[in-house]
Coordinates of C-alpha atoms and ligand atoms in Angstrom, one line a residue:
M1 CA 44.0 34.3 -13.6
F2 CA 45.6 31.5 -15.7
K3 CA 48.7 29.0 -14.5
P4 CA 50.8 28.6 -17.0
G5 CA 51.8 25.1 -17.5
H6 CA 48.3 23.8 -16.1
F7 CA 45.6 23.1 -19.3
E8 CA 42.6 22.0 -17.2
G9 CA 40.1 22.8 -19.9
A10 CA 39.8 25.9 -22.2
G11 CA 39.1 29.3 -21.3
M12 CA 42.4 30.9 -21.7
K13 CA 42.0 34.9 -22.3
I14 CA 44.8 36.7 -23.9
L15 CA 45.4 39.9 -24.4
V16 CA 47.7 41.0 -27.3
V17 CA 49.8 44.4 -27.7
G18 CA 49.5 45.9 -30.9
S19 CA 48.4 47.3 -34.3
G20 CA 49.8 46.0 -36.9
G21 CA 50.0 42.9 -39.5
R22 CA 52.4 41.2 -36.9
E23 CA 49.6 41.5 -34.1
H24 CA 46.8 40.1 -36.7
A25 CA 49.3 37.1 -37.8
L26 CA 49.6 36.3 -33.8
V27 CA 45.4 36.3 -33.0
W28 CA 44.6 34.7 -36.1
K29 CA 46.4 32.0 -35.1
L30 CA 46.1 32.3 -31.3
K31 CA 42.5 32.3 -32.2
Q32 CA 42.5 28.5 -33.4
S33 CA 43.7 27.1 -29.9
P34 CA 41.2 25.2 -28.2
L35 CA 42.6 26.5 -25.3
V36 CA 41.6 30.2 -26.3
E37 CA 38.3 31.5 -25.1
K38 CA 38.5 35.2 -25.6
I39 CA 40.7 37.5 -26.9
W40 CA 41.7 41.1 -27.0
C41 CA 43.7 43.7 -29.0
A42 CA 45.4 46.9 -28.0
S43 CA 44.5 48.6 -30.0
G44 CA 44.4 46.1 -33.1
N45 CA 43.2 47.2 -36.5
G46 CA 40.0 46.7 -39.0
G47 CA 40.8 43.6 -39.6
I48 CA 41.8 42.0 -36.1
A49 CA 38.4 43.6 -35.4
A50 CA 36.6 40.4 -37.2
E51 CA 38.9 37.8 -34.7
A52 CA 39.2 39.8 -31.1
E53 CA 38.1 42.2 -29.6
C54 CA 39.8 45.5 -29.6
L55 CA 40.2 48.2 -26.4
A56 CA 40.9 51.8 -27.5
V57 CA 44.7 52.1 -25.9
D58 CA 47.5 53.2 -27.3
P59 CA 50.1 50.3 -27.6
G60 CA 52.7 52.4 -26.4
D61 CA 51.5 53.7 -23.6
T62 CA 52.3 51.1 -20.9
Q63 CA 50.5 52.6 -17.5
A64 CA 47.7 52.3 -19.7
L65 CA 48.0 49.2 -20.5
A66 CA 48.8 47.8 -16.9
V67 CA 45.4 50.0 -16.2
L68 CA 43.6 48.0 -18.7
A69 CA 45.1 44.4 -17.3
E70 CA 43.8 44.8 -14.2
K71 CA 40.3 45.5 -15.7
I72 CA 40.0 42.5 -17.8
Q73 CA 42.6 40.1 -16.1
P74 CA 43.9 38.3 -19.0
D75 CA 45.7 35.1 -18.3
L76 CA 48.5 36.0 -20.6
T77 CA 49.8 38.6 -22.3
V78 CA 51.3 38.5 -25.9
V79 CA 53.6 41.6 -26.5
G80 CA 53.7 42.9 -30.8
P81 CA 55.5 45.8 -30.5
E82 CA 59.2 47.1 -29.5
L83 CA 57.8 50.5 -27.5
P84 CA 56.0 49.1 -25.1
L85 CA 58.7 46.2 -24.2
V86 CA 61.4 48.8 -24.0
N87 CA 59.0 51.3 -22.0
G88 CA 59.4 48.5 -19.5
I89 CA 55.5 46.8 -20.0
G90 CA 57.3 43.0 -19.2
D91 CA 58.5 44.7 -15.8
I92 CA 55.4 45.5 -14.6
F93 CA 53.2 42.7 -15.5
R94 CA 55.9 40.6 -13.7
E95 CA 55.9 42.8 -10.7
K96 CA 52.3 41.7 -10.4
K97 CA 52.6 38.5 -11.3
W98 CA 50.7 38.5 -14.8
S99 CA 52.4 36.2 -17.4
I100 CA 53.1 37.8 -20.2
V101 CA 55.3 37.3 -23.4
G102 CA 57.9 39.5 -24.0
P103 CA 62.0 41.0 -21.9
S104 CA 61.9 43.0 -19.7
S105 CA 63.5 46.6 -20.5
Q106 CA 67.0 46.3 -19.3
A107 CA 66.6 42.9 -21.7
A108 CA 65.1 44.9 -24.9
Q109 CA 67.9 47.2 -24.4
L110 CA 69.5 45.4 -27.0
E111 CA 66.9 47.1 -29.5
G112 CA 66.7 49.7 -28.0
S113 CA 69.5 50.9 -28.1
K114 CA 72.5 50.0 -30.9
I115 CA 75.4 51.3 -28.5
F116 CA 74.3 48.8 -25.6
S117 CA 73.8 45.9 -28.6
K118 CA 76.8 46.8 -30.0
E119 CA 79.4 46.6 -26.8
F120 CA 77.3 43.4 -25.7
L121 CA 78.6 42.0 -29.0
L122 CA 81.7 42.5 -28.5
R123 CA 82.2 41.8 -25.2
H124 CA 81.1 38.3 -25.5
H125 CA 83.0 37.9 -28.9
I126 CA 79.8 37.0 -30.9
P127 CA 80.8 37.7 -34.5
T128 CA 79.0 41.7 -35.7
A129 CA 80.4 44.4 -37.7
K130 CA 84.0 46.0 -37.1
M131 CA 82.7 49.2 -34.3
Y132 CA 85.0 52.1 -35.8
G133 CA 83.2 54.5 -32.5
A134 CA 79.8 55.5 -30.5
Y135 CA 79.2 59.0 -30.2
D136 CA 77.6 61.9 -28.7
N137 CA 79.4 64.9 -30.3
P138 CA 78.9 65.3 -33.7
K139 CA 82.6 67.0 -34.1
E140 CA 84.1 63.8 -33.0
A141 CA 81.8 61.5 -35.0
C142 CA 82.4 63.3 -38.3
A143 CA 86.5 63.5 -37.1
T144 CA 86.3 59.4 -37.4
L145 CA 85.4 59.9 -41.2
S146 CA 88.6 60.6 -42.2
S147 CA 89.9 56.8 -41.0
V148 CA 86.9 54.7 -42.0
K149 CA 86.2 52.6 -45.2
W150 CA 83.6 53.6 -46.9
P151 CA 80.6 52.6 -47.7
L152 CA 80.1 52.9 -44.1
V153 CA 77.3 52.4 -41.8
I154 CA 75.7 54.9 -39.2
K155 CA 73.3 54.1 -36.4
A156 CA 71.3 56.6 -34.9
D157 CA 71.9 54.7 -30.9
G158 CA 67.8 54.8 -29.6
L159 CA 63.9 53.4 -31.3
C160 CA 63.6 55.6 -34.8
A161 CA 61.0 53.8 -36.3
G162 CA 63.4 52.1 -39.0
K163 CA 64.5 55.4 -40.0
G164 CA 67.7 55.2 -38.0
V165 CA 70.5 53.6 -40.1
L166 CA 72.2 54.6 -43.1
L167 CA 74.5 53.0 -45.6
A168 CA 76.8 56.1 -46.2
A169 CA 78.4 56.3 -49.9
D170 CA 81.1 58.5 -49.2
S171 CA 81.9 61.8 -46.3
A172 CA 79.5 64.3 -47.5
E173 CA 76.6 62.0 -47.0
A174 CA 77.6 60.6 -43.9
T175 CA 78.4 64.6 -42.4
D176 CA 75.4 65.6 -43.6
F177 CA 72.8 62.2 -41.4
I178 CA 75.2 63.0 -38.6
Q179 CA 74.8 67.0 -38.6
R180 CA 70.7 65.9 -38.8
V181 CA 70.4 63.4 -36.0
M182 CA 72.6 64.5 -33.5
E183 CA 72.3 68.7 -34.6
Q184 CA 69.1 68.6 -35.8
G185 CA 67.6 66.5 -33.7
E186 CA 65.4 65.1 -37.0
L187 CA 64.7 61.7 -35.0
G188 CA 64.5 62.8 -31.6
A189 CA 66.4 61.2 -28.7
G190 CA 67.1 58.2 -30.5
G191 CA 69.3 60.0 -32.9
R192 CA 71.3 62.0 -29.3
R193 CA 74.6 59.5 -30.4
V194 CA 75.4 57.3 -32.8
L195 CA 77.5 54.2 -33.8
L196 CA 79.9 54.5 -36.9
E197 CA 80.4 51.0 -38.2
E198 CA 82.4 48.5 -41.0
T199 CA 79.8 47.6 -44.2
L200 CA 78.9 43.6 -44.3
E201 CA 78.2 42.5 -47.2
G202 CA 76.4 39.0 -48.0
D203 CA 72.7 38.2 -47.8
E204 CA 70.7 38.9 -44.9
L205 CA 69.2 35.9 -42.8
S206 CA 65.7 36.6 -40.2
F207 CA 66.7 33.9 -37.2
I208 CA 64.0 34.3 -34.5
I209 CA 64.1 32.3 -31.3
L210 CA 61.7 31.7 -28.3
V211 CA 63.0 32.0 -25.1
D212 CA 61.6 31.3 -21.5
G213 CA 64.4 32.9 -19.6
E214 CA 66.8 29.8 -19.8
R215 CA 65.6 27.5 -22.8
Y216 CA 65.0 28.3 -26.5
A217 CA 63.6 27.1 -29.5
P218 CA 64.4 28.2 -33.4
L219 CA 61.8 29.6 -35.2
V220 CA 61.5 28.8 -38.9
P221 CA 64.3 30.6 -40.9
T222 CA 62.7 33.9 -42.5
R223 CA 63.7 36.8 -44.9
D224 CA 62.6 40.2 -45.5
H225 CA 62.1 43.1 -48.2
K226 CA 63.2 47.1 -46.9
R227 CA 63.3 48.3 -49.8
I228 CA 59.9 49.8 -51.5
F229 CA 60.5 48.8 -54.9
D230 CA 61.7 45.1 -57.2
G231 CA 65.2 44.6 -57.4
N232 CA 65.5 46.5 -53.8
R233 CA 66.0 49.9 -55.0
G234 CA 64.4 52.8 -53.1
P235 CA 63.9 53.8 -49.8
N236 CA 64.1 51.5 -46.7
T237 CA 60.4 50.5 -45.6
G238 CA 59.0 48.8 -42.3
G239 CA 59.3 45.7 -44.8
M240 CA 57.0 45.1 -48.0
G241 CA 57.3 41.5 -47.7
A242 CA 58.9 37.5 -46.2
Y243 CA 59.3 34.6 -47.3
S244 CA 60.5 31.2 -45.7
T245 CA 61.4 28.3 -46.6
D246 CA 64.3 25.6 -44.7
Q247 CA 66.4 26.3 -48.1
L248 CA 67.5 29.4 -46.5
L249 CA 69.0 27.8 -43.6
P250 CA 71.1 24.5 -44.5
E251 CA 72.2 22.3 -41.7
T252 CA 75.3 23.4 -41.4
L253 CA 74.4 27.0 -41.7
R254 CA 72.2 26.0 -38.6
E255 CA 74.7 25.1 -36.7
M256 CA 77.0 27.3 -37.1
I257 CA 74.5 30.3 -36.3
L258 CA 73.2 28.2 -33.0
S259 CA 77.2 27.4 -31.8
A260 CA 78.6 31.1 -33.0
I261 CA 75.8 33.1 -32.0
V262 CA 72.5 32.3 -30.4
E263 CA 74.4 30.1 -27.5
P264 CA 77.2 33.1 -26.9
T265 CA 74.2 35.6 -27.1
L266 CA 72.4 33.5 -24.3
H267 CA 75.1 32.9 -22.3
G268 CA 76.7 36.3 -22.4
L269 CA 72.9 38.1 -21.1
A270 CA 73.1 35.2 -18.4
A271 CA 76.9 35.9 -17.5
D272 CA 75.9 40.2 -17.3
G273 CA 72.9 39.1 -15.0
I274 CA 69.9 39.8 -17.8
R275 CA 67.1 37.1 -17.9
Y276 CA 65.4 37.3 -21.4
Q277 CA 61.8 35.7 -21.9
G278 CA 60.0 36.2 -25.0
F279 CA 61.0 36.4 -29.1
L280 CA 64.7 37.4 -30.0
Y281 CA 65.2 38.3 -33.5
I282 CA 68.7 38.0 -34.3
G283 CA 69.5 39.7 -37.6
L284 CA 72.4 38.1 -39.6
M285 CA 74.3 39.0 -42.7
L286 CA 75.4 35.7 -43.6
T287 CA 79.2 36.9 -44.7
Q288 CA 82.3 34.7 -46.6
E289 CA 84.0 34.7 -42.9
G290 CA 80.5 33.1 -41.7
P291 CA 77.2 34.5 -40.0
K292 CA 77.4 38.0 -38.7
V293 CA 75.0 39.7 -36.7
L294 CA 73.7 43.0 -38.2
E295 CA 70.9 43.8 -35.3
F296 CA 68.9 42.5 -32.3
N297 CA 65.1 43.7 -31.9
C298 CA 63.3 42.1 -28.6
R299 CA 60.4 40.8 -30.9
L300 CA 59.0 39.3 -33.7
G301 CA 59.8 40.8 -37.4
D302 CA 57.2 42.5 -39.4
P303 CA 56.5 41.0 -42.0
E304 CA 58.6 37.7 -40.7
T305 CA 56.2 37.0 -38.4
Q306 CA 52.9 36.6 -41.0
A307 CA 55.3 33.8 -42.9
I308 CA 56.3 32.4 -39.8
V309 CA 52.9 32.1 -38.2
A310 CA 51.8 30.7 -41.4
R311 CA 54.1 27.6 -41.2
M312 CA 53.4 26.9 -37.3
D313 CA 51.9 23.0 -37.1
F314 CA 51.0 23.8 -33.3
D315 CA 49.1 25.7 -30.7
L316 CA 50.6 29.1 -29.9
A317 CA 49.0 29.7 -27.0
E318 CA 49.6 26.7 -25.4
V319 CA 53.8 26.9 -26.0
L320 CA 53.1 30.8 -25.5
A321 CA 51.8 30.2 -21.7
E322 CA 54.6 27.7 -21.2
V323 CA 57.0 30.8 -22.2
A324 CA 55.4 33.1 -19.7
G325 CA 55.8 30.5 -17.2
G326 CA 59.9 29.6 -17.9
Q327 CA 58.5 25.7 -19.1
L328 CA 59.1 26.1 -23.1
N329 CA 59.3 22.5 -24.4
S330 CA 60.6 22.7 -27.8
S331 CA 59.8 19.8 -29.2
K332 CA 56.0 21.3 -29.3
L333 CA 57.6 23.4 -31.9
K334 CA 56.4 21.7 -35.4
W335 CA 56.5 22.9 -38.9
K336 CA 54.8 22.6 -41.8
P337 CA 57.6 21.7 -44.6
G338 CA 57.6 23.8 -47.6
A339 CA 57.1 27.5 -48.0
S340 CA 55.5 30.9 -46.7
A341 CA 55.5 34.0 -48.3
C342 CA 53.7 37.2 -47.3
V343 CA 54.0 40.3 -49.6
V344 CA 52.4 43.8 -48.3
V345 CA 50.2 46.0 -49.7
A346 CA 51.2 49.6 -49.3
A347 CA 49.7 53.0 -49.9
G348 CA 50.7 55.2 -52.5
G349 CA 53.6 57.3 -52.0
Y350 CA 54.5 54.9 -48.8
P351 CA 57.3 55.2 -47.2
G352 CA 56.7 59.3 -47.9
K353 CA 53.9 61.3 -47.6
F354 CA 50.4 59.3 -48.5
E355 CA 47.0 59.4 -48.1
S356 CA 44.2 57.0 -46.0
G357 CA 40.6 56.6 -46.3
K358 CA 40.8 54.7 -49.5
V359 CA 38.5 51.8 -49.6
I360 CA 39.6 48.7 -50.0
E361 CA 37.8 46.3 -52.9
G362 CA 38.0 42.4 -52.7
L363 CA 39.1 41.3 -49.4
T364 CA 35.9 39.1 -49.2
G365 CA 37.5 37.3 -52.8
V366 CA 40.9 36.7 -51.4
E367 CA 40.0 34.7 -48.9
Q368 CA 37.9 32.3 -50.8
I369 CA 41.3 31.4 -52.7
N370 CA 42.9 28.3 -51.1
G371 CA 45.3 28.8 -48.1
V372 CA 45.6 32.5 -48.4
K373 CA 45.0 34.5 -45.4
V374 CA 44.7 38.4 -45.4
F375 CA 46.9 40.0 -42.9
H376 CA 45.6 43.8 -41.7
A377 CA 48.0 46.2 -40.7
G378 CA 47.2 49.8 -41.8
T379 CA 43.2 49.7 -42.3
K380 CA 40.4 50.5 -39.7
S381 CA 36.2 49.9 -40.1
H382 CA 34.8 52.9 -41.9
D383 CA 30.5 52.8 -42.6
S384 CA 30.6 48.9 -42.6
Q385 CA 33.6 49.2 -45.1
I386 CA 37.5 48.4 -44.7
V387 CA 39.3 51.5 -45.4
T388 CA 43.4 51.9 -45.4
S389 CA 44.5 54.1 -42.5
G390 CA 48.2 53.2 -43.0
G391 CA 51.2 52.9 -44.9
R392 CA 51.6 49.1 -45.1
V393 CA 47.6 47.9 -45.5
L394 CA 47.6 44.3 -45.9
G395 CA 49.6 41.1 -45.9
V396 CA 48.4 38.5 -48.2
T397 CA 50.3 35.2 -46.9
A398 CA 50.2 31.8 -48.1
C399 CA 51.7 28.5 -47.4
G400 CA 52.5 26.1 -50.2
D401 CA 54.7 22.8 -51.0
S402 CA 57.6 24.7 -52.2
L403 CA 58.6 28.5 -52.2
E404 CA 57.0 29.1 -55.8
G405 CA 53.6 27.4 -55.4
A406 CA 53.5 30.0 -51.8
L407 CA 53.9 32.7 -54.3
S408 CA 52.0 32.1 -56.6
T409 CA 48.6 31.0 -54.4
V410 CA 50.2 35.1 -52.7
Y411 CA 50.2 36.6 -55.9
R412 CA 46.8 35.5 -57.2
G413 CA 45.2 36.6 -54.1
V414 CA 46.9 40.5 -54.4
S415 CA 45.5 40.4 -57.6
R416 CA 42.2 39.9 -56.4
I417 CA 42.6 43.4 -54.3
S418 CA 42.2 47.0 -55.0
F419 CA 42.2 50.7 -54.0
E420 CA 43.5 53.9 -55.3
G421 CA 47.4 54.4 -55.2
M422 CA 48.0 50.7 -54.2
Q423 CA 51.4 49.1 -54.2
Y424 CA 53.2 46.0 -53.6
R425 CA 56.5 44.5 -54.6
R426 CA 56.7 41.9 -57.4
D427 CA 59.6 40.1 -56.7
I428 CA 58.9 38.8 -53.1
G429 CA 60.8 35.5 -53.3
A430 CA 62.2 36.0 -56.2
H431 CA 65.9 35.5 -55.7
V432 CA 66.1 33.3 -53.3
R433 CA 69.5 31.6 -53.6
Q434 CA 70.9 28.0 -51.6
V435 CA 72.6 29.8 -48.8
Q436 CA 76.1 29.2 -48.8
T437 CA 77.5 26.9 -46.6
V438 CA 80.3 28.9 -45.4
G439 CA 82.9 27.9 -43.6
N440 CA 83.3 24.2 -44.4
Ligands
LIG501 P1 69.8 47.3 -38.2 O1 68.4 48.2 -37.8 O2 70.6 48.0 -37.2 O3 68.9 45.9 -38.7 O4 69.9 47.9 -39.8 C1 68.4 48.2 -40.6 C2 69.4 47.6 -41.9 O5 70.4 47.9 -42.4 C3 69.7 45.9 -42.2 O6 68.6 45.1 -42.2 C4 70.7 45.8 -42.9 O7 70.0 45.9 -44.3 C5 71.1 47.3 -42.8 N1 72.6 47.4 -41.6 C6 72.7 47.3 -40.7 N2 74.3 47.0 -40.2 C7 74.7 47.0 -41.1 C8 76.1 46.7 -41.8 N3 77.1 46.7 -40.6 N4 76.4 46.4 -42.9 C9 75.2 46.5 -43.9 N5 73.6 46.5 -43.9 C10 73.7 47.0 -42.5

């Protein structure tokens, strides 16, 4: 197997775990490395199949992934989604001395349990929304509603596929949600406990770092768009688009995030005896009082990854192999100046009920536009055509000298694509504002 940090020629074989747009972006970038000989993806999708060997193994099934790795012997495994991480793929692989990028199940609790994560933030004095309480009894949760400020944020504790957070306007809405998740079990085991917290106001920012167990390196800043419709209306989705520009992160804000949030987080983990290795996504609200943590994710965001990868000007395979070996050299992370954007094209009806199996037209034409890359999310090959197979179908991505340039290229690409019922937001990145440099 590959020895991290020893690059004697090419020949690296990499297993990427996951099947969405984030994993397609990772595969695409890893494949550009002269060090890489082979990429497998478990389980991949219709677009990934054109760039890697897709293997029909459920990305959430850590035992099956271990059996697969035993058989194919990857030199490095890169994990996209949270489920295998929370389920312990990092622990299983590291115990076998297999190189992997992704935190242990204990460290992944930062995402796997909102209550764990909130208690961690409070214990280490890291700025975050005030907590009213954490409850495993719906009556006690409802009793607290008489003494909170509205609107109130209610979070189901566990992984709930993006459906576990509600911004409740009033007591009736809050009570209904608490009953649905805690009594009727609408979100499964993830909703057995809930957290009530104050609502923060401001612009959101996704700040993702790469950590090798000790050292860290920030990735470029991104912002995503969670609501389905233009103008941030309609229900939440997995993400309808993202963009990256350094304008999102003036130097004073960057320093504040590093000193008030990133470093205390890494010190806190070390003080709690938790080694973190992998991507750590810090979801921030930029409030009048300064940046505050909304959430941690133990992996890259989707579609933020697509926008981040578009700006990478370094060998991702080399850097990730070094991370797995505890030898991150942050000076290797070079970025294209300017900006990037990713617009998600979704199935009609998403995030509610939607149909699959719609033939996607125009894919070849899009990539003839200079600089456009289409990352597949919910697609598969069927009778030598690419058809839809999920809610979020494609992520059309490009970079440019400016955000306006990147967006105009991306939307030119989107206009060439068609399938029955397709929908996308027309306002990705439209409201970019120079972020207020709070606190100075
Ligand atoms: P989470 O999974 O905790 O990030 O929550 C998902 C989304 O809910 C975030 O991206 C925010 O848009 C929103 N959110 C979460 N916590 C808060 C909060 N305390 N105040 C306002 N919005 C929040």
